[in-house]
Coordinates of C-alpha atoms and ligand atoms in Angstrom, one line a residue:
Chain A
M181 CA 0.2 -0.1 -0.2
S182 CA 1.7 3.6 -0.9
S183 CA 2.0 6.2 2.0
S184 CA -0.6 8.5 0.1
V185 CA -3.5 6.3 1.1
K186 CA -5.1 7.5 3.9
I187 CA -6.5 4.9 6.7
K188 CA -9.4 6.0 8.5
T189 CA -11.1 4.4 11.6
L190 CA -14.7 3.6 12.0
T191 CA -17.3 1.5 13.7
I192 CA -19.5 -1.2 12.2
D193 CA -22.0 -2.9 14.6
E194 CA -19.9 -2.1 17.5
R195 CA -16.5 -3.3 16.2
Q196 CA -13.3 -1.0 15.3
V197 CA -12.2 -1.4 11.9
G198 CA -9.6 0.2 9.7
A199 CA -10.4 1.1 6.1
R200 CA -8.9 2.9 3.2
E201 CA -10.1 6.3 2.5
N202 CA -12.0 5.5 -0.8
Q203 CA -13.9 2.3 0.4
T204 CA -17.2 1.8 0.9
I205 CA -19.0 0.7 4.0
L206 CA -20.0 -2.4 2.3
E207 CA -16.4 -3.4 1.1
V208 CA -14.9 -2.8 4.4
A209 CA -17.8 -4.7 6.2
R210 CA -17.1 -7.8 4.1
E211 CA -13.4 -7.6 4.7
N212 CA -14.3 -7.9 8.2
G213 CA -16.5 -10.4 8.0
I214 CA -19.5 -8.6 8.5
K215 CA -22.5 -9.7 6.3
I216 CA -24.6 -7.1 4.9
P217 CA -27.5 -8.4 2.3
T218 CA -27.3 -7.2 -1.4
L219 CA -29.0 -7.9 -4.6
C220 CA -27.8 -5.2 -7.3
Y221 CA -24.3 -5.1 -6.0
L222 CA -21.9 -7.6 -7.5
K223 CA -18.2 -7.5 -7.2
G224 CA -16.4 -6.5 -10.3
L225 CA -19.2 -4.3 -11.6
S226 CA -19.8 -0.9 -10.9
P227 CA -22.1 0.2 -7.8
Y228 CA -25.5 1.0 -8.7
G229 CA -27.5 1.3 -5.3
G230 CA -30.6 0.5 -6.7
C231 CA -32.1 -2.2 -4.5
R232 CA -31.6 -0.9 -1.0
M233 CA -31.2 -4.0 0.7
C234 CA -27.6 -3.0 1.7
I235 CA -28.9 -0.1 3.9
V236 CA -27.4 1.1 6.9
E237 CA -27.8 3.3 9.7
I238 CA -25.3 5.9 10.5
A239 CA -25.3 7.6 14.0
G240 CA -26.4 11.1 13.6
S241 CA -28.5 11.0 10.3
P242 CA -31.7 10.1 10.2
K243 CA -31.6 8.4 6.6
L244 CA -30.7 4.9 5.7
L245 CA -27.9 4.9 3.3
P246 CA -26.9 2.3 0.8
S247 CA -23.5 0.9 2.1
C248 CA -22.6 0.0 -1.2
M249 CA -22.7 3.6 -2.3
T250 CA -21.6 5.2 0.6
T251 CA -17.7 6.1 1.0
V252 CA -16.2 5.6 4.6
E253 CA -15.5 8.4 7.0
E254 CA -13.4 8.9 10.1
G255 CA -15.1 8.3 13.3
M256 CA -18.3 6.9 11.7
V257 CA -20.8 4.8 13.5
V258 CA -22.5 2.4 11.5
S259 CA -25.2 0.0 12.3
T260 CA -26.1 -2.8 9.9
N261 CA -28.7 -4.9 11.4
S262 CA -31.1 -3.0 13.7
D263 CA -34.4 -3.5 14.0
R264 CA -35.5 -0.6 11.6
I265 CA -33.3 -1.8 9.0
K266 CA -34.8 -5.2 9.5
K267 CA -38.0 -4.1 9.1
Y268 CA -37.1 -2.1 6.1
R269 CA -35.5 -5.0 4.2
K270 CA -38.1 -7.3 4.7
N271 CA -40.8 -4.7 3.5
L272 CA -38.7 -4.4 0.3
L273 CA -38.5 -7.5 -0.3
E274 CA -42.2 -8.3 0.0
L275 CA -42.5 -5.3 -2.7
Y276 CA -40.3 -7.4 -5.0
F277 CA -42.6 -10.1 -5.1
S278 CA -45.8 -8.4 -4.9
E279 CA -44.6 -6.3 -8.1
R280 CA -43.9 -9.0 -10.6
N281 CA -45.2 -12.5 -11.1
H282 CA -42.9 -15.0 -8.8
V283 CA -43.8 -18.6 -8.7
C284 CA -40.9 -20.4 -7.3
S285 CA -42.1 -23.5 -7.6
V286 CA -42.2 -23.6 -11.8
C287 CA -39.3 -21.3 -11.8
A288 CA -36.0 -22.5 -13.8
S289 CA -34.3 -21.0 -11.1
N290 CA -35.9 -22.7 -7.9
G291 CA -33.3 -23.5 -5.5
Y292 CA -30.6 -21.1 -7.1
C293 CA -32.2 -17.7 -7.0
E294 CA -30.8 -15.0 -5.0
L295 CA -34.4 -13.2 -4.4
Q296 CA -35.7 -16.7 -3.0
S297 CA -32.8 -17.2 -0.4
M298 CA -32.9 -13.8 0.1
A299 CA -36.6 -14.1 1.3
Q300 CA -35.4 -16.8 3.5
K301 CA -32.6 -14.6 5.0
V302 CA -34.8 -11.7 6.0
E303 CA -37.3 -14.1 7.3
M304 CA -39.9 -13.1 5.0
S305 CA -43.0 -15.2 6.0
H306 CA -45.7 -14.1 3.5
V307 CA -46.2 -10.8 1.3
H308 CA -48.4 -8.2 3.6
F309 CA -49.0 -6.0 0.3
P310 CA -51.5 -7.1 -2.5
Y311 CA -50.0 -8.6 -5.4
M312 CA -50.1 -7.0 -8.7
Y313 CA -50.1 -9.5 -11.0
P314 CA -48.9 -7.3 -14.0
H315 CA -49.1 -8.8 -17.7
L316 CA -45.5 -9.1 -18.7
D317 CA -43.8 -10.6 -21.6
V318 CA -41.0 -13.2 -21.9
D319 CA -38.9 -12.7 -24.7
A320 CA -37.9 -16.1 -26.2
T321 CA -36.5 -14.8 -29.4
H322 CA -32.8 -15.4 -28.6
E323 CA -31.4 -18.8 -30.0
R324 CA -29.6 -19.3 -26.5
Y325 CA -31.3 -17.7 -23.9
V326 CA -34.6 -16.2 -22.6
L327 CA -35.5 -13.0 -20.9
D328 CA -38.6 -13.2 -18.4
H329 CA -39.8 -10.0 -17.3
N330 CA -42.0 -11.8 -14.6
R331 CA -38.8 -12.6 -12.6
C332 CA -36.9 -9.3 -13.1
I333 CA -36.1 -7.3 -9.9
A334 CA -34.4 -4.6 -12.3
C335 CA -30.9 -4.5 -10.4
T336 CA -29.2 -4.0 -13.6
R337 CA -26.6 -6.6 -13.1
C338 CA -26.9 -7.7 -16.7
V339 CA -27.2 -4.3 -18.2
R340 CA -23.9 -3.7 -16.5
V341 CA -22.0 -6.8 -17.3
C342 CA -22.9 -6.5 -20.8
D343 CA -21.6 -2.8 -21.1
E344 CA -18.6 -2.9 -18.5
I345 CA -17.3 -6.3 -19.0
E346 CA -18.5 -7.5 -22.5
G347 CA -18.4 -4.2 -24.0
A348 CA -21.5 -4.8 -26.1
H349 CA -23.9 -2.8 -24.6
T350 CA -27.0 -4.8 -25.9
L351 CA -28.9 -4.4 -22.7
D352 CA -30.3 -1.4 -21.1
I353 CA -33.0 -0.1 -18.9
K354 CA -36.0 1.8 -19.9
D355 CA -38.9 3.8 -17.7
R356 CA -38.6 4.0 -14.0
G357 CA -40.1 2.7 -10.9
I358 CA -42.8 0.1 -11.4
E359 CA -42.7 0.5 -15.5
V360 CA -38.9 0.0 -15.2
R361 CA -38.2 -2.8 -17.9
I362 CA -34.9 -4.3 -19.4
I363 CA -34.4 -3.9 -23.0
T364 CA -32.1 -5.2 -26.0
D365 CA -30.7 -2.8 -28.5
L366 CA -33.2 -0.3 -29.1
D367 CA -36.2 -2.2 -27.4
R368 CA -36.2 -4.9 -30.3
P369 CA -36.6 -8.3 -29.7
W370 CA -33.4 -9.9 -28.1
G371 CA -33.1 -12.3 -31.1
E372 CA -32.9 -9.3 -33.8
S373 CA -29.8 -7.8 -31.5
E374 CA -27.0 -6.7 -33.9
T375 CA -24.9 -6.0 -31.0
C376 CA -25.2 -9.3 -28.8
T377 CA -22.3 -11.6 -28.7
Q378 CA -24.0 -14.4 -27.3
C379 CA -21.6 -14.6 -24.6
G380 CA -24.2 -15.5 -21.7
K381 CA -22.5 -13.4 -19.2
C382 CA -26.0 -11.6 -18.3
V383 CA -27.4 -14.8 -17.9
H384 CA -24.9 -16.0 -15.3
V385 CA -24.8 -12.5 -13.1
C386 CA -28.7 -12.4 -13.1
P387 CA -29.6 -13.0 -9.6
T388 CA -33.1 -14.4 -10.6
G389 CA -34.9 -16.8 -13.1
A390 CA -35.5 -13.5 -15.1
L391 CA -32.3 -14.4 -17.6
I392 CA -31.9 -18.4 -18.4
E393 CA -30.5 -20.5 -20.7
R394 CA -33.1 -21.6 -23.4
G395 CA -34.4 -25.1 -22.6
K396 CA -33.7 -25.2 -18.6
S397 CA -36.7 -26.3 -16.9
V398 CA -37.9 -26.1 -13.2
G399 CA -35.1 -26.1 -10.6
E400 CA -32.1 -26.4 -13.5
M401 CA -30.9 -23.0 -13.5
S402 CA -27.9 -22.7 -11.5
K403 CA -25.4 -19.9 -12.3
R404 CA -21.8 -19.6 -12.7
K405 CA -21.1 -16.9 -10.3
Q406 CA -17.2 -17.5 -10.3
L407 CA -17.5 -15.9 -13.9
L408 CA -17.3 -12.7 -12.9
P409 CA -14.3 -12.5 -10.2
Y410 CA -12.3 -14.3 -12.9
L411 CA -12.9 -12.0 -15.6
T412 CA -12.2 -9.2 -13.4
K413 CA -9.1 -10.5 -12.1
M414 CA -7.9 -11.4 -15.7
R415 CA -8.8 -7.8 -16.9
E416 CA -6.9 -6.5 -13.8
A417 CA -3.9 -8.7 -14.9
H418 CA -3.7 -6.8 -18.2
E419 CA -4.1 -3.4 -17.2
Chain B
M66 CA -51.8 -38.5 29.6
K67 CA -52.3 -35.1 28.1
K68 CA -55.4 -34.0 26.6
K69 CA -55.1 -34.5 22.6
L70 CA -55.5 -31.7 20.9
T71 CA -57.6 -31.6 17.6
L72 CA -56.7 -31.3 14.2
A73 CA -58.4 -30.4 10.9
T74 CA -57.0 -30.6 7.7
L75 CA -58.5 -29.5 4.1
W76 CA -57.4 -28.4 0.4
L77 CA -59.1 -25.7 -1.4
D78 CA -57.4 -24.7 -4.8
G79 CA -54.5 -27.1 -4.2
C80 CA -53.2 -30.1 -6.0
S81 CA -53.2 -32.4 -3.0
G82 CA -49.5 -32.5 -3.1
C83 CA -49.2 -30.8 0.4
H84 CA -51.4 -33.6 2.0
M85 CA -49.1 -36.1 0.2
S86 CA -46.4 -34.6 2.2
L87 CA -48.3 -34.7 5.5
V88 CA -48.9 -38.5 4.6
D89 CA -44.9 -38.6 3.7
V90 CA -44.4 -38.0 7.5
D91 CA -44.6 -41.9 7.6
E92 CA -44.0 -43.8 11.0
R93 CA -43.9 -40.5 12.7
L94 CA -47.9 -40.3 11.8
I95 CA -48.2 -42.8 15.1
E96 CA -46.9 -39.7 17.0
V97 CA -49.0 -37.3 15.4
A98 CA -52.1 -39.5 16.1
E99 CA -50.9 -39.7 19.7
I100 CA -50.8 -35.8 20.1
Y101 CA -53.8 -35.1 17.7
D102 CA -57.2 -36.2 17.1
I103 CA -58.1 -35.7 13.3
V104 CA -61.6 -34.3 13.4
F105 CA -61.7 -33.1 9.5
S106 CA -59.8 -34.4 6.9
P107 CA -60.2 -35.5 3.1
L108 CA -58.6 -38.8 4.8
V109 CA -61.5 -38.7 7.5
D110 CA -65.2 -39.1 6.5
V111 CA -66.6 -36.2 8.2
K112 CA -69.1 -33.9 6.4
E113 CA -69.1 -30.6 8.3
F114 CA -66.1 -28.7 9.2
P115 CA -66.3 -29.1 13.3
E116 CA -66.4 -26.3 15.8
N117 CA -63.3 -25.8 18.3
V118 CA -60.6 -27.0 16.1
D119 CA -57.2 -26.3 17.7
V120 CA -55.0 -26.4 14.7
T121 CA -55.9 -26.5 10.9
L122 CA -53.8 -27.0 8.2
L123 CA -55.4 -25.3 5.0
E124 CA -53.8 -26.3 1.8
G125 CA -54.5 -24.3 -1.5
A126 CA -55.5 -20.9 -2.7
I127 CA -58.8 -19.1 -2.4
S128 CA -60.2 -19.1 -5.9
T129 CA -64.0 -19.6 -5.7
D130 CA -67.2 -18.1 -3.7
E131 CA -67.4 -21.2 -1.7
D132 CA -63.6 -21.3 -1.0
V133 CA -64.3 -17.7 0.5
E134 CA -67.1 -19.3 2.6
M135 CA -65.2 -22.2 3.6
V136 CA -61.8 -20.0 4.8
K137 CA -64.2 -17.9 6.7
R138 CA -66.1 -20.8 8.4
V139 CA -62.3 -22.5 9.3
R140 CA -61.2 -19.4 10.7
K141 CA -63.9 -18.7 13.2
S142 CA -63.8 -22.7 14.2
T143 CA -59.8 -23.1 14.5
K144 CA -57.4 -21.6 17.2
T145 CA -54.3 -22.0 15.2
L146 CA -54.6 -21.7 11.5
I147 CA -51.6 -23.1 9.3
A148 CA -51.4 -21.6 5.6
F149 CA -50.2 -25.0 4.3
G150 CA -48.0 -24.6 1.6
D151 CA -47.5 -22.1 -1.1
C152 CA -50.6 -22.4 -2.8
A153 CA -52.2 -21.0 0.8
V154 CA -49.3 -18.7 1.2
T155 CA -48.7 -17.0 -1.8
A156 CA -51.5 -18.5 -4.5
N157 CA -48.5 -19.7 -6.2
V158 CA -49.6 -22.0 -9.2
P159 CA -53.2 -21.1 -9.2
S160 CA -52.3 -17.2 -9.4
M161 CA -50.8 -17.8 -12.6
R162 CA -54.2 -17.3 -14.4
N163 CA -54.3 -14.0 -12.4
H164 CA -52.8 -11.9 -15.1
F165 CA -55.6 -12.9 -17.5
K166 CA -59.0 -11.9 -17.9
L167 CA -61.4 -14.7 -16.5
E168 CA -63.3 -15.0 -19.8
D169 CA -60.3 -15.9 -21.4
V170 CA -59.2 -18.5 -18.8
F171 CA -62.7 -20.0 -19.4
K172 CA -62.0 -20.1 -23.2
R173 CA -58.7 -21.5 -22.5
G174 CA -59.8 -24.1 -19.9
Y175 CA -62.9 -25.5 -21.7
L176 CA -62.9 -24.5 -25.5
E177 CA -59.4 -24.1 -26.7
T178 CA -57.7 -27.2 -24.9
T179 CA -61.1 -29.3 -25.7
P180 CA -61.5 -29.7 -29.2
G181 CA -65.2 -30.2 -30.2
N182 CA -66.5 -28.8 -26.8
D183 CA -68.3 -25.3 -27.2
I184 CA -69.8 -25.0 -23.7
I185 CA -68.6 -23.2 -20.7
P186 CA -70.7 -24.5 -17.7
N187 CA -72.0 -21.9 -15.3
E188 CA -74.7 -23.8 -13.2
N189 CA -73.9 -26.2 -10.1
I190 CA -70.4 -25.3 -9.7
P191 CA -68.4 -22.7 -7.4
K192 CA -68.1 -19.3 -9.0
L193 CA -64.7 -18.7 -9.8
L194 CA -63.2 -15.4 -8.4
E195 CA -61.6 -12.4 -10.7
K196 CA -58.3 -14.0 -9.3
A197 CA -56.7 -16.8 -7.1
Y198 CA -55.7 -15.2 -3.5
P199 CA -53.4 -16.3 -0.8
V200 CA -55.4 -17.2 2.6
H201 CA -54.2 -14.3 4.4
H202 CA -56.1 -12.0 1.9
F203 CA -59.3 -13.4 3.7
V204 CA -58.6 -14.2 7.1
H205 CA -55.6 -13.8 9.7
V206 CA -53.3 -16.7 9.6
D207 CA -51.0 -17.8 12.2
V208 CA -48.6 -19.8 10.7
F209 CA -47.1 -19.7 7.1
L210 CA -45.7 -23.0 6.3
Q211 CA -44.0 -22.4 3.0
G212 CA -42.8 -25.2 0.4
C213 CA -44.0 -26.6 -2.7
P214 CA -44.9 -28.9 -1.0
P215 CA -43.6 -28.4 2.5
S216 CA -41.2 -31.2 3.4
A217 CA -42.8 -33.9 5.7
D218 CA -39.9 -32.8 8.3
N219 CA -41.1 -29.1 8.3
I220 CA -45.0 -30.4 8.6
F221 CA -44.2 -32.8 11.6
Y222 CA -42.0 -30.2 13.1
T223 CA -44.5 -27.8 13.1
L224 CA -47.4 -29.7 14.3
A225 CA -44.8 -31.0 17.4
E226 CA -44.1 -27.3 18.3
L227 CA -47.7 -26.4 18.3
A228 CA -48.3 -29.2 20.4
E229 CA -45.7 -28.1 23.1
G230 CA -47.5 -24.8 23.0
R231 CA -44.3 -23.2 21.2
T232 CA -44.1 -21.0 17.9
P233 CA -42.6 -23.2 15.3
E234 CA -39.5 -21.0 13.9
L235 CA -39.7 -22.0 10.3
S236 CA -38.1 -19.0 8.6
Q237 CA -34.6 -21.0 8.4
R238 CA -36.0 -24.2 7.5
A239 CA -38.7 -23.6 5.0
R240 CA -38.7 -21.5 1.7
F241 CA -40.7 -21.0 -1.1
G242 CA -40.7 -23.3 -4.0
Ligands
SF4_788 S1 -36.9 -15.7 -9.8 FE1 -36.6 -16.6 -7.9 S2 -38.3 -15.7 -6.4 FE2 -38.9 -15.2 -8.6 S3 -40.0 -17.3 -8.8 FE3 -37.8 -17.6 -9.8 S4 -36.9 -18.6 -7.8 FE4 -39.0 -17.7 -7.2
SF4_789 S1 -25.1 -12.2 -23.9 FE1 -23.4 -11.1 -23.6 S2 -23.6 -9.6 -25.4 FE2 -25.8 -10.8 -25.3 S3 -26.9 -9.4 -24.0 FE3 -25.9 -11.3 -22.8 S4 -23.9 -9.6 -21.8 FE4 -24.7 -8.8 -23.6
SF4_790 S1 -32.7 -9.6 -15.9 FE1 -31.7 -10.3 -14.2 S2 -29.8 -9.2 -13.9 FE2 -31.3 -8.1 -15.2 S3 -32.3 -6.4 -14.2 FE3 -33.5 -8.3 -14.3 S4 -33.1 -9.4 -12.1 FE4 -31.2 -8.1 -12.8
FES791 S1 -26.5 -3.6 -3.1 FE1 -26.5 -1.6 -2.3 S2 -28.3 -0.9 -3.2 FE2 -28.5 -2.8 -4.1

């Protein structure tokens, strides 16, 4: 470590930890074995700050802040798992389930899905909000992959990997809030895409059953999560 | 010997898979039978849902006007109501019709999938609701037992904990799907 890097000291969940000045709270927590749940964050991709699962409380601030986007400060007192945060996370997750159509028992990602396991992690026993049952499409025009909007949580991991790692920028995001959709090229069917290299990176970083390989049936779609750290390492080695 | 508890089990818009899993409790069914008297169940020949039931396992979503009547009846007569399996907890597979119009659901179910049939029956059958709902949409639920179907272990654990007067801690044992 070069001497120009400043070290900061802060407290996370009543533990004193040291951090480099540009690190996020999430990075420091993970280095110290403190678990903060995340959905949109993926090591190797730029942080997005969209899912809000990683929220933490900072003493003296009334707002809950996403730890994947918040840089450490000297003397910060952070709490990652208060009752208030737990309740907030559970509510967020219930909204995810109520806003799209998730039927785990018939989903290709059943047993491998990060949304499904997150529900278990935050002890979500059921969804209090009324389900919305939106009518959503499944884009099955690509010869190798399927995009099912019913299962998408708009985390944009796919958009970021396609842009930042593959460099194809086939995937993008349109509209906001409840109307948000993942699109391919200029909102044309994926199968007609002229930019997609068929690399499959989007499929393997997708936390849910929204992006799957064609022909995968219930509970068959496990993802190769090691892919991204490997690619990032290779890239860093070349730089 | 402790006084036995009463247990009722029923399925509404479900496939009976959760009940199959209940039977999968295997030899522990003897233990269940030592703690509980089964007073109402597809496995028992009783027509009317009884009064004063201690525990009810309710499988399936709520999909018809008759289901609504029944779930209210069950709630009134039950101390601890268990939403038994994903269909009861989330409406699961029955809810897959929910983003279609009822009219289209009928067309699909009776006409398009049955060549030569041109009748959509509407007499002497329960009236389908606009959507299939989870049980807690209509009545208070005490225990949510996830799984499609819930594992036999989780079913046994839940019944055993309730019999001991404890609240089953299911979050780390059960999940959707
Ligand atoms: S994407 Fe995940 S949460 Fe949604 S239905 Fe599939 S397994 Fe369940
Ligand atoms: S397969 Fe590769 S190039 Fe095509 S959309 Fe996915 S990440 Fe982009
Ligand atoms: S398709 Fe998958 S990776 Fe892309 S935004 Fe939706 S959930 Fe996230
Ligand atoms: S992980 Fe921080 S907002 Fe999604």
